[in-house]
Coordinates of C-alpha atoms and ligand atoms in Angstrom, one line a residue:
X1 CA 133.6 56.3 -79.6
X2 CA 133.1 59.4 -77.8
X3 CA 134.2 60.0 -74.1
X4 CA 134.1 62.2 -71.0
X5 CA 137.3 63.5 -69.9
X6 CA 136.9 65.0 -65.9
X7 CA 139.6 66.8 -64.0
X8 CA 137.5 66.4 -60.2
X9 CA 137.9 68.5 -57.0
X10 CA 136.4 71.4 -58.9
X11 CA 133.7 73.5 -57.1
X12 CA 130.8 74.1 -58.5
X13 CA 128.2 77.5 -58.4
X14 CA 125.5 79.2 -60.1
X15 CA 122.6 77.7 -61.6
X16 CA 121.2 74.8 -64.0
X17 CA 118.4 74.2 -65.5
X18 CA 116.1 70.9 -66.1
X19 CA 114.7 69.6 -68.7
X20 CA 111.4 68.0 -69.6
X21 CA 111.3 64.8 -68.1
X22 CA 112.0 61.2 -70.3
X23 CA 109.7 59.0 -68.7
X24 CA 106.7 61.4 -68.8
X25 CA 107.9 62.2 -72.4
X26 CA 108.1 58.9 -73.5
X27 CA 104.6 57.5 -72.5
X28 CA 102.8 60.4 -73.8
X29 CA 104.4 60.5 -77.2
X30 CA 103.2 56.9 -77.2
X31 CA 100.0 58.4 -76.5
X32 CA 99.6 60.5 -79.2
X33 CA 99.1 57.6 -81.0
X34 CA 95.6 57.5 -79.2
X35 CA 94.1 61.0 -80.9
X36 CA 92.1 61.9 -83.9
X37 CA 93.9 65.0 -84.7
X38 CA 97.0 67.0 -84.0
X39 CA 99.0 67.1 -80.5
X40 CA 101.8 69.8 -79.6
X41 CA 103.8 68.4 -76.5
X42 CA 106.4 71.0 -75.2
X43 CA 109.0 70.5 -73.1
X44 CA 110.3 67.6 -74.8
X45 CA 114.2 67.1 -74.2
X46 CA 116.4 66.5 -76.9
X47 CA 117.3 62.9 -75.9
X48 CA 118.2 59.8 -78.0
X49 CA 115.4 57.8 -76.3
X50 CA 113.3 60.5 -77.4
X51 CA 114.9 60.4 -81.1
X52 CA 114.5 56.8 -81.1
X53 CA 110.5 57.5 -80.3
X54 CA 110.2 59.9 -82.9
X55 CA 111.4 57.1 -85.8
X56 CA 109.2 55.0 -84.5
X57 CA 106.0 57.2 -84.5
X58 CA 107.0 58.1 -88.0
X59 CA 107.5 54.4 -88.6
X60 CA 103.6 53.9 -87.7
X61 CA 102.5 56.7 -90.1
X62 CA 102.6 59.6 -87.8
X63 CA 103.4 62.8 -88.8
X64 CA 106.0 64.7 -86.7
X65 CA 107.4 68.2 -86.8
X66 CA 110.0 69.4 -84.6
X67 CA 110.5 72.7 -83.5
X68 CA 113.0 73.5 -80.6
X69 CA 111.6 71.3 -77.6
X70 CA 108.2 70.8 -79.1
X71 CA 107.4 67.9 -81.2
X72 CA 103.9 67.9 -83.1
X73 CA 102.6 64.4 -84.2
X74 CA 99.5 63.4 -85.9
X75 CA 98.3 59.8 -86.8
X76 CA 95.4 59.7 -88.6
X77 CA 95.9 55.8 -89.5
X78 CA 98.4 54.0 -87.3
X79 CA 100.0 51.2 -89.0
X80 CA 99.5 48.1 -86.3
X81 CA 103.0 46.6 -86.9
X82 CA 106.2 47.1 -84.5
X83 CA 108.0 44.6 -85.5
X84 CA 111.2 45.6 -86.1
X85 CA 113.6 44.1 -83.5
X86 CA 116.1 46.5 -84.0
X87 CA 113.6 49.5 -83.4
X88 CA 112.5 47.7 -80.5
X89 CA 115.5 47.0 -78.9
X90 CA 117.2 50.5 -79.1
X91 CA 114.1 51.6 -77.4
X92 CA 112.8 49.6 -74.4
X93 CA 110.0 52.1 -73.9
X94 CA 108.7 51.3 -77.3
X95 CA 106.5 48.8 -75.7
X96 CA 103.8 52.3 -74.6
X97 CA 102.9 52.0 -78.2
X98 CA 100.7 48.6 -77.9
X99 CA 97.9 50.2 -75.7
X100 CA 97.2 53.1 -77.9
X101 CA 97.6 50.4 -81.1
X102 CA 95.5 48.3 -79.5
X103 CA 92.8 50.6 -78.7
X104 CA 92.8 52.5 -82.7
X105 CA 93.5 49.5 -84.9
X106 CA 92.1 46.6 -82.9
X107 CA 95.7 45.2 -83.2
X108 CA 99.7 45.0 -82.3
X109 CA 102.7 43.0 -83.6
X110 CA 105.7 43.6 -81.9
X111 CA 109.1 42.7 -81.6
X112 CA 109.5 41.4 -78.2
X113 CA 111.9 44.3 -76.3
X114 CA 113.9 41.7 -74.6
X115 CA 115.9 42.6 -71.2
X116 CA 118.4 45.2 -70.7
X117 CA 122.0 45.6 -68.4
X118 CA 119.7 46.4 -65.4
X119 CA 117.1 43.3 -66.0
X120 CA 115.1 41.1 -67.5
X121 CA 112.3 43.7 -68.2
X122 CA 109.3 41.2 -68.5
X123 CA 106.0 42.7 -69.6
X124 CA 103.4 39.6 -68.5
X125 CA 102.1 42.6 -66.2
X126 CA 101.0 44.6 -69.2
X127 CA 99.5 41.5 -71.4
X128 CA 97.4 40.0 -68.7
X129 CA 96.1 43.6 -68.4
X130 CA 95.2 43.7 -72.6
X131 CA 94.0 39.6 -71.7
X132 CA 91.3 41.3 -69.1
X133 CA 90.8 43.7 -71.4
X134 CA 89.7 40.9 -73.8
X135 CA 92.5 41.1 -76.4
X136 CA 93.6 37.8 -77.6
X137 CA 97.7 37.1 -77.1
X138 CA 100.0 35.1 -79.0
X139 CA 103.7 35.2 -78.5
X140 CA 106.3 33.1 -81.0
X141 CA 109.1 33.8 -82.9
X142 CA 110.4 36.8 -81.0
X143 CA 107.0 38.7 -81.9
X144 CA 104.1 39.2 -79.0
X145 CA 100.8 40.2 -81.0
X146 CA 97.4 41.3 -79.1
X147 CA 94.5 41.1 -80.8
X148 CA 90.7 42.6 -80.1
X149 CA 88.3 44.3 -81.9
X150 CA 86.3 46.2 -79.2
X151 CA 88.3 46.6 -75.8
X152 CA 86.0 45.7 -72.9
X153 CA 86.4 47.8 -69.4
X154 CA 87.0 45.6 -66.3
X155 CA 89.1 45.4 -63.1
X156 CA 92.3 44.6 -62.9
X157 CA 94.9 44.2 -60.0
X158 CA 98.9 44.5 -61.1
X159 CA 101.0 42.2 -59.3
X160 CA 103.1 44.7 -58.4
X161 CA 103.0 48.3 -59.3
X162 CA 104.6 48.7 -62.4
X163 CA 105.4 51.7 -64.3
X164 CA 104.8 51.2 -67.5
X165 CA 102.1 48.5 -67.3
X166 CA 99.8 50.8 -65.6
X167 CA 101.0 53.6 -68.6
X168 CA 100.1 50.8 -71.2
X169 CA 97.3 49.7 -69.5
X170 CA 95.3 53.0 -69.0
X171 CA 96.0 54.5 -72.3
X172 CA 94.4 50.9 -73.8
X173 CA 91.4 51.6 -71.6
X174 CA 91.0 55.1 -72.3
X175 CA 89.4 53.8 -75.9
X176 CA 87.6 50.7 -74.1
X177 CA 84.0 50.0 -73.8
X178 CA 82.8 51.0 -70.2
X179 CA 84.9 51.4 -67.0
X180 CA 88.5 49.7 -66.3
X181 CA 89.5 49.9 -62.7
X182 CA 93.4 49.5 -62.2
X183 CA 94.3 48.5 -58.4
X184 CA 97.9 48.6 -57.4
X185 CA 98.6 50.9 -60.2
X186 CA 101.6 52.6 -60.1
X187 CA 101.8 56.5 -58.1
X188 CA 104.9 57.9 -60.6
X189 CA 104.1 61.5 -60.9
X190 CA 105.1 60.7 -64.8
X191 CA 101.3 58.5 -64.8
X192 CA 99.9 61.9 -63.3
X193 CA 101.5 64.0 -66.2
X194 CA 99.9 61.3 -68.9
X195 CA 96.4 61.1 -67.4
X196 CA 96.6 65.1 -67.3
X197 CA 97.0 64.7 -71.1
X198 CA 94.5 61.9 -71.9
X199 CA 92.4 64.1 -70.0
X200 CA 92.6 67.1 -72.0
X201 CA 92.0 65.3 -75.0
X202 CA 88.4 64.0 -73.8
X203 CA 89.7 61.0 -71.9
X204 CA 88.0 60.3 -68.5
X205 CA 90.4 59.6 -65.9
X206 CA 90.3 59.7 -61.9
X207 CA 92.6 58.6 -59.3
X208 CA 95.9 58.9 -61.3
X209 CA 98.5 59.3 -59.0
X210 CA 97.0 57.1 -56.5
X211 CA 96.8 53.3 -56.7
X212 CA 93.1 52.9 -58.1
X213 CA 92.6 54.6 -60.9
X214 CA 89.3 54.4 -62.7
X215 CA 89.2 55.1 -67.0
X216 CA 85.8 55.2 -68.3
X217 CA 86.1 54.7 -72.0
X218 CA 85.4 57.3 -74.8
X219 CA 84.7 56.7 -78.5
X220 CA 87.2 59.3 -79.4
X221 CA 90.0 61.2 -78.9
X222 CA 91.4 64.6 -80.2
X223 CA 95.1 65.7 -80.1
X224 CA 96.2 68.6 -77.8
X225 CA 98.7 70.7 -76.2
X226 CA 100.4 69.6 -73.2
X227 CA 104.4 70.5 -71.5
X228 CA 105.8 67.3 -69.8
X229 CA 106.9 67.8 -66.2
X230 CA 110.2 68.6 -65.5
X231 CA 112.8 65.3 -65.0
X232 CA 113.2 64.5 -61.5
X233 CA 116.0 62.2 -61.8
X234 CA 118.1 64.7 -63.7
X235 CA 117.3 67.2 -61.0
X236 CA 118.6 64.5 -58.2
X237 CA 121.3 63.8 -60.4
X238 CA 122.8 67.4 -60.2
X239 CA 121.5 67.5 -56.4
X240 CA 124.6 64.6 -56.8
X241 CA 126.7 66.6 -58.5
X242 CA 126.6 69.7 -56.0
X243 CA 127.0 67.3 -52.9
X244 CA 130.0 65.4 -53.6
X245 CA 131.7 68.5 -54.6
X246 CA 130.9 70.1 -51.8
X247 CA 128.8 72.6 -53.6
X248 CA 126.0 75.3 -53.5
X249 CA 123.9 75.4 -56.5
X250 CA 120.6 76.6 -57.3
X251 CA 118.7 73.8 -59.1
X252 CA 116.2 75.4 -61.9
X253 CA 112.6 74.3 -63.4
X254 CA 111.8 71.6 -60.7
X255 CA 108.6 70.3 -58.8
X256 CA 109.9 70.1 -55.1
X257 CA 106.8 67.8 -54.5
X258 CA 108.2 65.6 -57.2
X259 CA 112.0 65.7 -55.5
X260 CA 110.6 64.7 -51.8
X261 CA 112.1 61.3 -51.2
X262 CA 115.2 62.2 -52.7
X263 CA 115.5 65.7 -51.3
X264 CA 114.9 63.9 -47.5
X265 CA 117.7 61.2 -48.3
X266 CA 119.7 64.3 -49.1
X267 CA 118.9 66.4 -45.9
X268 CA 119.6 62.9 -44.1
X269 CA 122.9 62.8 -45.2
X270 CA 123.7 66.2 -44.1
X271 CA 123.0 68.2 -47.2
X272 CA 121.2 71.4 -47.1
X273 CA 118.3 71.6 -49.2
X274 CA 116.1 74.6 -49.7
X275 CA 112.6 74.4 -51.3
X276 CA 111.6 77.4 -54.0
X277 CA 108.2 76.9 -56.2
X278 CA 109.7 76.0 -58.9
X279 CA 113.5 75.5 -57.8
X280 CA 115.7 73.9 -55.2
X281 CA 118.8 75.4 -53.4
X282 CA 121.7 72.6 -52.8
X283 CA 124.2 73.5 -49.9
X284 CA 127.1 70.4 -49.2
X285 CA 129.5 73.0 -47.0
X286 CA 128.9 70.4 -44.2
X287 CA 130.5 66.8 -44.0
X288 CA 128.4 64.2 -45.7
X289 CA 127.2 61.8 -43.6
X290 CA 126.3 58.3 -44.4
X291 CA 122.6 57.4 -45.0
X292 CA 120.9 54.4 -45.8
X293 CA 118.3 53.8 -49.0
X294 CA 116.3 51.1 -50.0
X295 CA 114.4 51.8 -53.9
X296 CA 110.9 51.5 -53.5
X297 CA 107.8 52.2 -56.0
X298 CA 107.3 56.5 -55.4
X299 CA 106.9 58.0 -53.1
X300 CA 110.3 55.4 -52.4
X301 CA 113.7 56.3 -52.9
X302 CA 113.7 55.9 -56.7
X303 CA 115.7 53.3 -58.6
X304 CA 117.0 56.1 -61.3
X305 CA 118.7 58.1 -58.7
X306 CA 120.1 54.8 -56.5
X307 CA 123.5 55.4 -58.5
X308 CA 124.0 58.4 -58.5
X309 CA 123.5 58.4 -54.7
X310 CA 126.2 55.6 -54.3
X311 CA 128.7 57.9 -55.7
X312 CA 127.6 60.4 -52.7
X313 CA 128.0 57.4 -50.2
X314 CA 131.4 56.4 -51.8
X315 CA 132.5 59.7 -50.3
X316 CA 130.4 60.4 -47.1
X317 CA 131.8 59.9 -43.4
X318 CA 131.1 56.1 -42.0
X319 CA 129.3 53.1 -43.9
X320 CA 125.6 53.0 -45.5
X321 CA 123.5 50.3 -47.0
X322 CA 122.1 50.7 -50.5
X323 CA 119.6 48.0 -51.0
X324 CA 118.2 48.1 -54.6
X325 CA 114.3 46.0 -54.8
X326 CA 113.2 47.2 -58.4
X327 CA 115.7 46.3 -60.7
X328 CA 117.8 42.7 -60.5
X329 CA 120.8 43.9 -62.0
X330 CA 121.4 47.5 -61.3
X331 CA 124.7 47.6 -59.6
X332 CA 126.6 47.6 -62.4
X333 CA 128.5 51.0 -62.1
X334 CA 129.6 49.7 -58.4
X335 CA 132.6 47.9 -59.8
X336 CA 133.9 51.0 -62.0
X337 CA 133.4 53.2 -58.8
X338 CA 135.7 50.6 -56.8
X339 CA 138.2 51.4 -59.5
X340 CA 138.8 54.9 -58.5
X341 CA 139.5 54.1 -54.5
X342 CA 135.5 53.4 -53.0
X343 CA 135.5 50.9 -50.5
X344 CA 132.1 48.6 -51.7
X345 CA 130.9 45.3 -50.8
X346 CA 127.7 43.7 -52.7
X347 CA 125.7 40.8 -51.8
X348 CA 123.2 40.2 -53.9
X349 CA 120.8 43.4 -54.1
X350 CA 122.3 44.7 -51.0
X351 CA 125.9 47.3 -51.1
X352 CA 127.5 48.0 -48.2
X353 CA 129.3 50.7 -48.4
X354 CA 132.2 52.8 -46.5
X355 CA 133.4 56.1 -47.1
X356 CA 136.2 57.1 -48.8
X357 CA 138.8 59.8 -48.0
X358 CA 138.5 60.7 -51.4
X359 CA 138.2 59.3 -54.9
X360 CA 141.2 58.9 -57.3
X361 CA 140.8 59.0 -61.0
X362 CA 140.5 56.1 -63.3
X363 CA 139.6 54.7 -66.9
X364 CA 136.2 53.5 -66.6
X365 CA 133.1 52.3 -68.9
X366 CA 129.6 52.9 -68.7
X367 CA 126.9 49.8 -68.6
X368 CA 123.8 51.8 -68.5
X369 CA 122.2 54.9 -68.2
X370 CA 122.0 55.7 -64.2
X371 CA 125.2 54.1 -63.6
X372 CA 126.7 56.7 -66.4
X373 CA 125.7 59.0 -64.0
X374 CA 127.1 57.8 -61.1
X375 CA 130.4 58.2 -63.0
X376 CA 130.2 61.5 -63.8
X377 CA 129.2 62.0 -60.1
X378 CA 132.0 60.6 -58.9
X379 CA 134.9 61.6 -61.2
X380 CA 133.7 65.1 -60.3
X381 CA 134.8 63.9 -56.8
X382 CA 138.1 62.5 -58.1
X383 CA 141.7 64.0 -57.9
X384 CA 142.6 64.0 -61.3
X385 CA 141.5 63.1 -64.9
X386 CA 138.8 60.6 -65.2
X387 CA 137.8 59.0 -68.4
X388 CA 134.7 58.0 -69.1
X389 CA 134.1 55.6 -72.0
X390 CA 130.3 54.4 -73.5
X391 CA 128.7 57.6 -72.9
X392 CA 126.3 57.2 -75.0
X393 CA 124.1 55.7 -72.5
X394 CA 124.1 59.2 -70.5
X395 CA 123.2 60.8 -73.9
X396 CA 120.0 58.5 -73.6
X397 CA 118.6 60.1 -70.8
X398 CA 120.6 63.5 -70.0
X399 CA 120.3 66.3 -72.2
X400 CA 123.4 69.0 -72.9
X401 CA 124.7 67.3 -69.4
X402 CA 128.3 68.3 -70.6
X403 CA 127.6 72.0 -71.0
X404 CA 125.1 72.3 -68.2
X405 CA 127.9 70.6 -65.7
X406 CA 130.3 73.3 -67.2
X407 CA 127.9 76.0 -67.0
X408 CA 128.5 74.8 -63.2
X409 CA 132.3 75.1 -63.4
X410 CA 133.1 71.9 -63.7
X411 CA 136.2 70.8 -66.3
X412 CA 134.2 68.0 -68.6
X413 CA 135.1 67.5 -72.2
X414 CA 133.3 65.4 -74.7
X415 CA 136.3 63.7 -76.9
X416 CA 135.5 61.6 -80.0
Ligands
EPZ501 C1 110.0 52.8 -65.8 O1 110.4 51.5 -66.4 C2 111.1 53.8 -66.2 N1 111.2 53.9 -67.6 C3 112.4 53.3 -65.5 O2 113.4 54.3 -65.8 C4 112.2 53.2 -64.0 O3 113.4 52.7 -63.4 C5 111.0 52.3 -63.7 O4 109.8 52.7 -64.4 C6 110.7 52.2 -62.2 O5 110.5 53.5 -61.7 C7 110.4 54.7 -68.3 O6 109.4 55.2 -67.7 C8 110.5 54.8 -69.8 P1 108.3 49.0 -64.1 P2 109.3 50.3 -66.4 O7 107.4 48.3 -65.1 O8 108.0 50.8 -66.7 C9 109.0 44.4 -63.1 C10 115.5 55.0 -66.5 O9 116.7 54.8 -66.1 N2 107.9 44.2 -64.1 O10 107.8 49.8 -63.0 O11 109.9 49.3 -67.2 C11 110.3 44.8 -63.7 O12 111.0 43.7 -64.1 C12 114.6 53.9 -66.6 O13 115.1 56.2 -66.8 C13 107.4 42.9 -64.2 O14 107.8 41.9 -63.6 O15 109.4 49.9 -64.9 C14 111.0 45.6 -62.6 O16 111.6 44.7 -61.8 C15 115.2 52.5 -66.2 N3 106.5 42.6 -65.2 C16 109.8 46.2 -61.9 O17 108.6 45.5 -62.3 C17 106.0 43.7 -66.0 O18 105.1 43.4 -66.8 C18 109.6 47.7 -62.2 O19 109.3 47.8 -63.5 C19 106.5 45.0 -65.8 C20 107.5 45.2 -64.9

């Protein structure tokens, strides 16, 4: 299995880029689904979860070409069926494919995506959105399958402002009869970047990006071009990087109005950050200090980067809180990171803790994607060689992140 080997306490300088972002990618590759014609969608990184997405569009009769970071897709006839559990499961996010089915064949089976490391990952958000939609639901065997032959446009209030439901939700409406009014929706610049693109194929959305967001309904759809948004969790991640290693590195292909709550947090904990158009300038000379987060829904301290961010706290000067109120389960990288010398404390969704002189290499294992990062993070801190085991959950959602930390200066080796 392949690894990370780390030899920490290097500084790092110069310049990295990001890439397109996963979860704006991965919704509106979904939503592809939802057009007539042909769709080119650059900016696409070269991601397993995005790999994963790909056999499953081609699994539904989609055609896709790759070129580079582009990927174009057509599906003239999308087959209704999902139900392969094993698709399903190696890709959470393959549940953004049962609005845009529902809305072109009238119908979706699919394999029920089951929970992950960080959670149970219900989706009664998203079919009680299809149910007000008027789709009929029936769940057995492992499979959930909606059911409706003409979507109807209504109101509907989300319980909480989920992600993905809202993603699902408006996609479904964007082929429904009449107006759907979604309150509480989600803010995610990522449901900004997929309205843009429903919009540009003859979709009629308003208000993404705030909490009501109104879809009238078209008949059709035709592919387009679109470039996904840059990925403001990698960005944050390598904010991360720079920080605990003391750095100053200039942070390429970003929105800073994307990066606010994490590039606040930063500045909170004593971390220079300078704001370009499209780039950010990370300066760590100074101590870290120790800063408090809680996750919230954007604008919130996002969930993503609450990992990474320990790693910074398990190195800053005094104690911090990290309270984590998306996820159920996402403190799994806590116990790896108290392996190499941080000083951590959980009770229940809440981590107290205390700076660290320093952090001392170890063997550790990754659980999950975010707390993959957090390792790297941190074994950039460490005196010594740390290796990293499992990374193939960083290869889910961090693309080239080996060569672009070396690119950096860091010493990082992938061994098989
Ligand atoms: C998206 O997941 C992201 N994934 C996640 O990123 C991200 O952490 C999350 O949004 C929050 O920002 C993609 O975009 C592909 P949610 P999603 O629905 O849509 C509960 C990463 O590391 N909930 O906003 O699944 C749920 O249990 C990944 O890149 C319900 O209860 O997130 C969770 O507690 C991880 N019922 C909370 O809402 C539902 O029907 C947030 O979930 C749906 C969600």
């Amino acid at each position: 299995m392949p690894k990370f080997i780390i030899s920490g306490q290097k500084r790092l300088s110069g310049r990295v880029s990001v890439s397109g972002s996963k979860n704006s990618a991965l919704p509106i590759l979904a939503a592809t689904l939802l057009a007539q014609g042909h769709s080119t969608i650059y900016e696409v990184p070269q991601l397993l979860d995005i790999q994963n997405m790909k056999q499953l569009l081609l699994s539904l009769g989609a055609e896709v070409d790759e070129k580079e970071t582009a990927l174009q897709i057509c599906c003239k006839k999308p087959i209704f069926d999902v139900s392969s559990y094993e698709t399903v499961s190696k890709l959470r996010a393959s549940v953004l494919v049962m609005g845009p089915l529902l809305a072109r064949c009238g119908r979706v089976k699919i394999s029920m995506p089951g929970g992950c490391q960080i959670g149970a990952r219900p989706v009664d958000l998203h079919l009680k959105g299809f149910l007000a939609l008027g789709a009929k639901i029936s769940q057995g065997h492992g499979f959930i399958e909606a059911k409706c032959k003409n979507l109807v446009g209504t109101k509907i209030y989300l319980d909480f402002p989920s992600v993905g439901a809202t993603e699902n939700l408006m996609m479904a409406a964007s082929l429904a009869q009449g107006q759907t009014i979604i309150e509480n929706a989600a803010v995610e610049p990522e449901i900004v970047d997929l309205a843009n693109y429903i919009n540009l194929m003859g979709g009629k959305i308003v208000g993404a990006g705030t909490d009501t967001i109104r879809i009238s309904g078209v008949s059709e759809l035709n592919g387009q071009t679109h470039s996904v948004i840059p990925d403001r969790i990698e960005a944050g991640t390598y904010a991360a990087a720079a920080a605990v290693t003391r750095s100053k590195i200039q942070i390429d292909n970003v929105v800073p109005g994307h990066l606010k709550p994490i590039t606040a947090k930063l500045r909170e904990a004593g971390i220079e950050v300078e704001e370009g158009d499209s780039h950010i300038i990370v300066n760590a000379s100074e101590k870290l200090k120790a800063a408090d987060i809680k996750t919230l829904p954007y604008p919130g301290f996002p969930t993503d980067m609450q990992a990474p961010y320990t790693s910074i706290m398990s190195v800053a000067d005094g104690t911090s809180m990290v309270i984590e109120t998306i996820f159920e389960n996402r403190f799994l990288h806590l116990p790896e990171l108290s392996r190499m010398g941080a000083h951590i404390k959980i009770e229940g969704r809440t981590a107290v803790i205390e700076g660290a002189k320093k952090l001392s290499s170890a063997k550790v294992k990754v659980s999950d994607l975010r707390a993959g990062a957090a390792l790297v993070v941190a074994a950039l801190a460490a005196e010594g060689d740390t290796e990293i085991s499992e990374i193939e959950h960083i290869d889910r959602g961090y693309c080239n992140i080996e060569s672009k930390l070396a690119s950096l200066g860091a010493n990082i080796e992938r061994t098989d």
